[in-house]
Amino acid sequence: MQIHRPPRHPHVWWALLVVSQLIVIAIWWRYGWRIGLPAMLASHLPFVWGTLWPQSRLFGPALIRLPTDERCVWLTIDDGPSDDTLGLLDVLDAHGAKATFFLVGERAAARPELVREIARRGHGIGNHSATHPSAWFWALGPRRMRAEIQGCQTILQGITGTAPRWFRAVVGMANPFVAAPLRDFGLARAAWGARGFDAVRHDIEGVVATIERDLAPGTIVLLHEGARHGRSVETIAALLQRMQAQGYATVLPEDLEGSPV
């Protein structure tokens, strides 16, 4: 089965934009601004939705679940490496679990030993931008977007010797300029199907319960490390305990690639 799907036609959105605006011009010309203006605003809504909705595939493929009927999920841990990384690795080892760590380039460059330890213990490493511009990632232009993706890719490959294959958009928002660098660097975008807002919530039981409601075979679970509340390791440990009690295992997408659907 094909799970890893980098964008193939990163500029097709231009055609959609041009066609939609030609239709708007025709409506404005025929009916005037009272109808033309609302039509123009409406024509932009799909592009806004495509940028702000993490599961949107308007600007290219995005994996939102693994294609499996087995009782397993893909754990993804964003924003590292951090002071939590070693503790998380120990917790994952204790539960026999695997995860993909979506790392920030500049943080990886500052702590390369943690990146190598993640790889040594058999976990995946993904690209999560060079500087993690959370407030403005959705609005980055093509040059800065490419720099964010390429910069992180270069740093992580330099540390581990292997280029990441997966990319997680910052805050999940992927604007039209994400697809071209993903294609050029062979990256596929990973979204998610379950999250508990653990980066900001310190209520461990609440976070775990929120994620638990969305667990199903193939679910991609979004988690974080280095949260300001300092409870990331405890939260992920509690989630792993709950998952094991329900019979869920963890799997990496590369473990499924090449297997029959």
mmCIF file with all atom_site columns, C-alpha atoms in Angstrom, residues 54-135:
data_model
loop_
_atom_site.group_PDB
_atom_site.id
_atom_site.type_symbol
_atom_site.label_atom_id
_atom_site.label_alt_id
_atom_site.label_comp_id
_atom_site.label_asym_id
_atom_site.label_entity_id
_atom_site.label_seq_id
_atom_site.pdbx_PDB_ins_code
_atom_site.Cartn_x
_atom_site.Cartn_y
_atom_site.Cartn_z
_atom_site.occupancy
_atom_site.B_iso_or_equiv
_atom_site.pdbx_formal_charge
_atom_site.auth_seq_id
_atom_site.auth_comp_id
_atom_site.auth_asym_id
_atom_site.auth_atom_id
_atom_site.pdbx_PDB_model_num
ATOM 1  C CA . PRO A 1 54  ? -5.228 20.765 9.379  1.00 0.00 ? 54  PRO A CA 1
ATOM 2  C CA . GLN A 1 55  ? -6.872 17.838 7.567  1.00 0.00 ? 55  GLN A CA 1
ATOM 3  C CA . SER A 1 56  ? -7.418 19.790 4.347  1.00 0.00 ? 56  SER A CA 1
ATOM 4  C CA . ARG A 1 57  ? -5.991 18.286 1.163  1.00 0.00 ? 57  ARG A CA 1
ATOM 5  C CA . LEU A 1 58  ? -6.692 21.299 -1.038 1.00 0.00 ? 58  LEU A CA 1
ATOM 6  C CA . PHE A 1 59  ? -2.996 22.117 -1.496 1.00 0.00 ? 59  PHE A CA 1
ATOM 7  C CA . GLY A 1 60  ? -1.683 18.562 -1.602 1.00 0.00 ? 60  GLY A CA 1
ATOM 8  C CA . PRO A 1 61  ? -1.985 15.128 0.025  1.00 0.00 ? 61  PRO A CA 1
ATOM 9  C CA . ALA A 1 62  ? -2.187 14.886 3.800  1.00 0.00 ? 62  ALA A CA 1
ATOM 10 C CA . LEU A 1 63  ? -2.252 11.613 5.702  1.00 0.00 ? 63  LEU A CA 1
ATOM 11 C CA . ILE A 1 64  ? -5.005 11.729 8.323  1.00 0.00 ? 64  ILE A CA 1
ATOM 12 C CA . ARG A 1 65  ? -5.033 8.020  9.287  1.00 0.00 ? 65  ARG A CA 1
ATOM 13 C CA . LEU A 1 66  ? -3.067 4.879  8.595  1.00 0.00 ? 66  LEU A CA 1
ATOM 14 C CA . PRO A 1 67  ? -4.741 2.377  6.256  1.00 0.00 ? 67  PRO A CA 1
ATOM 15 C CA . THR A 1 68  ? -5.072 -0.532 8.672  1.00 0.00 ? 68  THR A CA 1
ATOM 16 C CA . ASP A 1 69  ? -7.837 -2.441 10.409 1.00 0.00 ? 69  ASP A CA 1
ATOM 17 C CA . GLU A 1 70  ? -5.509 -3.600 13.155 1.00 0.00 ? 70  GLU A CA 1
ATOM 18 C CA . ARG A 1 71  ? -5.876 -2.149 16.631 1.00 0.00 ? 71  ARG A CA 1
ATOM 19 C CA . CYS A 1 72  ? -2.851 0.124  16.360 1.00 0.00 ? 72  CYS A CA 1
ATOM 20 C CA . VAL A 1 73  ? -2.171 3.862  16.134 1.00 0.00 ? 73  VAL A CA 1
ATOM 21 C CA . TRP A 1 74  ? 0.642  6.154  15.019 1.00 0.00 ? 74  TRP A CA 1
ATOM 22 C CA . LEU A 1 75  ? 1.973  8.265  17.880 1.00 0.00 ? 75  LEU A CA 1
ATOM 23 C CA . THR A 1 76  ? 3.470  11.574 16.735 1.00 0.00 ? 76  THR A CA 1
ATOM 24 C CA . ILE A 1 77  ? 5.285  13.891 19.145 1.00 0.00 ? 77  ILE A CA 1
ATOM 25 C CA . ASP A 1 78  ? 5.877  17.496 18.058 1.00 0.00 ? 78  ASP A CA 1
ATOM 26 C CA . ASP A 1 79  ? 8.157  20.398 18.983 1.00 0.00 ? 79  ASP A CA 1
ATOM 27 C CA . GLY A 1 80  ? 11.314 18.707 20.254 1.00 0.00 ? 80  GLY A CA 1
ATOM 28 C CA . PRO A 1 81  ? 13.943 17.955 21.081 1.00 0.00 ? 81  PRO A CA 1
ATOM 29 C CA . SER A 1 82  ? 13.513 19.223 24.622 1.00 0.00 ? 82  SER A CA 1
ATOM 30 C CA . ASP A 1 83  ? 14.283 18.487 28.248 1.00 0.00 ? 83  ASP A CA 1
ATOM 31 C CA . ASP A 1 84  ? 11.497 15.886 28.026 1.00 0.00 ? 84  ASP A CA 1
ATOM 32 C CA . THR A 1 85  ? 13.016 13.852 25.206 1.00 0.00 ? 85  THR A CA 1
ATOM 33 C CA . LEU A 1 86  ? 15.018 11.340 27.248 1.00 0.00 ? 86  LEU A CA 1
ATOM 34 C CA . GLY A 1 87  ? 12.143 10.829 29.672 1.00 0.00 ? 87  GLY A CA 1
ATOM 35 C CA . LEU A 1 88  ? 9.765  10.212 26.774 1.00 0.00 ? 88  LEU A CA 1
ATOM 36 C CA . LEU A 1 89  ? 12.147 7.716  25.210 1.00 0.00 ? 89  LEU A CA 1
ATOM 37 C CA . ASP A 1 90  ? 12.301 5.810  28.494 1.00 0.00 ? 90  ASP A CA 1
ATOM 38 C CA . VAL A 1 91  ? 8.514  5.793  28.792 1.00 0.00 ? 91  VAL A CA 1
ATOM 39 C CA . LEU A 1 92  ? 8.122  4.555  25.226 1.00 0.00 ? 92  LEU A CA 1
ATOM 40 C CA . ASP A 1 93  ? 10.696 1.825  25.845 1.00 0.00 ? 93  ASP A CA 1
ATOM 41 C CA . ALA A 1 94  ? 8.911  0.761  29.020 1.00 0.00 ? 94  ALA A CA 1
ATOM 42 C CA . HIS A 1 95  ? 5.692  0.256  27.055 1.00 0.00 ? 95  HIS A CA 1
ATOM 43 C CA . GLY A 1 96  ? 7.319  -1.266 23.979 1.00 0.00 ? 96  GLY A CA 1
ATOM 44 C CA . ALA A 1 97  ? 5.952  1.645  21.941 1.00 0.00 ? 97  ALA A CA 1
ATOM 45 C CA . LYS A 1 98  ? 7.276  3.475  18.905 1.00 0.00 ? 98  LYS A CA 1
ATOM 46 C CA . ALA A 1 99  ? 6.612  7.076  17.861 1.00 0.00 ? 99  ALA A CA 1
ATOM 47 C CA . THR A 1 100 ? 7.659  9.616  15.281 1.00 0.00 ? 100 THR A CA 1
ATOM 48 C CA . PHE A 1 101 ? 9.237  12.776 16.709 1.00 0.00 ? 101 PHE A CA 1
ATOM 49 C CA . PHE A 1 102 ? 8.546  15.836 14.560 1.00 0.00 ? 102 PHE A CA 1
ATOM 50 C CA . LEU A 1 103 ? 11.538 17.997 15.414 1.00 0.00 ? 103 LEU A CA 1
ATOM 51 C CA . VAL A 1 104 ? 12.247 21.712 15.039 1.00 0.00 ? 104 VAL A CA 1
ATOM 52 C CA . GLY A 1 105 ? 15.497 22.318 13.158 1.00 0.00 ? 105 GLY A CA 1
ATOM 53 C CA . GLU A 1 106 ? 17.070 24.949 15.390 1.00 0.00 ? 106 GLU A CA 1
ATOM 54 C CA . ARG A 1 107 ? 16.241 22.932 18.512 1.00 0.00 ? 107 ARG A CA 1
ATOM 55 C CA . ALA A 1 108 ? 17.749 19.825 16.927 1.00 0.00 ? 108 ALA A CA 1
ATOM 56 C CA . ALA A 1 109 ? 20.906 21.731 16.008 1.00 0.00 ? 109 ALA A CA 1
ATOM 57 C CA . ALA A 1 110 ? 21.266 22.839 19.638 1.00 0.00 ? 110 ALA A CA 1
ATOM 58 C CA . ARG A 1 111 ? 20.854 19.279 20.991 1.00 0.00 ? 111 ARG A CA 1
ATOM 59 C CA . PRO A 1 112 ? 22.025 16.846 18.323 1.00 0.00 ? 112 PRO A CA 1
ATOM 60 C CA . GLU A 1 113 ? 22.736 14.113 20.850 1.00 0.00 ? 113 GLU A CA 1
ATOM 61 C CA . LEU A 1 114 ? 19.006 13.851 21.579 1.00 0.00 ? 114 LEU A CA 1
ATOM 62 C CA . VAL A 1 115 ? 18.209 13.543 17.887 1.00 0.00 ? 115 VAL A CA 1
ATOM 63 C CA . ARG A 1 116 ? 20.704 10.708 17.517 1.00 0.00 ? 116 ARG A CA 1
ATOM 64 C CA . GLU A 1 117 ? 19.278 9.004  20.605 1.00 0.00 ? 117 GLU A CA 1
ATOM 65 C CA . ILE A 1 118 ? 15.767 9.122  19.140 1.00 0.00 ? 118 ILE A CA 1
ATOM 66 C CA . ALA A 1 119 ? 17.059 7.420  15.997 1.00 0.00 ? 119 ALA A CA 1
ATOM 67 C CA . ARG A 1 120 ? 19.168 4.921  17.951 1.00 0.00 ? 120 ARG A CA 1
ATOM 68 C CA . ARG A 1 121 ? 16.129 3.710  19.863 1.00 0.00 ? 121 ARG A CA 1
ATOM 69 C CA . GLY A 1 122 ? 14.263 2.998  16.637 1.00 0.00 ? 122 GLY A CA 1
ATOM 70 C CA . HIS A 1 123 ? 11.810 5.887  16.493 1.00 0.00 ? 123 HIS A CA 1
ATOM 71 C CA . GLY A 1 124 ? 10.924 7.970  13.475 1.00 0.00 ? 124 GLY A CA 1
ATOM 72 C CA . ILE A 1 125 ? 12.131 11.528 12.933 1.00 0.00 ? 125 ILE A CA 1
ATOM 73 C CA . GLY A 1 126 ? 10.040 14.061 11.012 1.00 0.00 ? 126 GLY A CA 1
ATOM 74 C CA . ASN A 1 127 ? 10.447 17.637 9.775  1.00 0.00 ? 127 ASN A CA 1
ATOM 75 C CA . HIS A 1 128 ? 8.557  20.280 11.789 1.00 0.00 ? 128 HIS A CA 1
ATOM 76 C CA . SER A 1 129 ? 10.133 23.428 10.264 1.00 0.00 ? 129 SER A CA 1
ATOM 77 C CA . ALA A 1 130 ? 13.425 25.142 11.051 1.00 0.00 ? 130 ALA A CA 1
ATOM 78 C CA . THR A 1 131 ? 12.234 27.735 13.593 1.00 0.00 ? 131 THR A CA 1
ATOM 79 C CA . HIS A 1 132 ? 8.598  26.822 14.405 1.00 0.00 ? 132 HIS A CA 1
ATOM 80 C CA . PRO A 1 133 ? 6.989  30.209 13.590 1.00 0.00 ? 133 PRO A CA 1
ATOM 81 C CA . SER A 1 134 ? 3.663  29.251 15.165 1.00 0.00 ? 134 SER A CA 1
ATOM 82 C CA . ALA A 1 135 ? 2.009  32.656 14.835 1.00 0.00 ? 135 ALA A CA 1
#
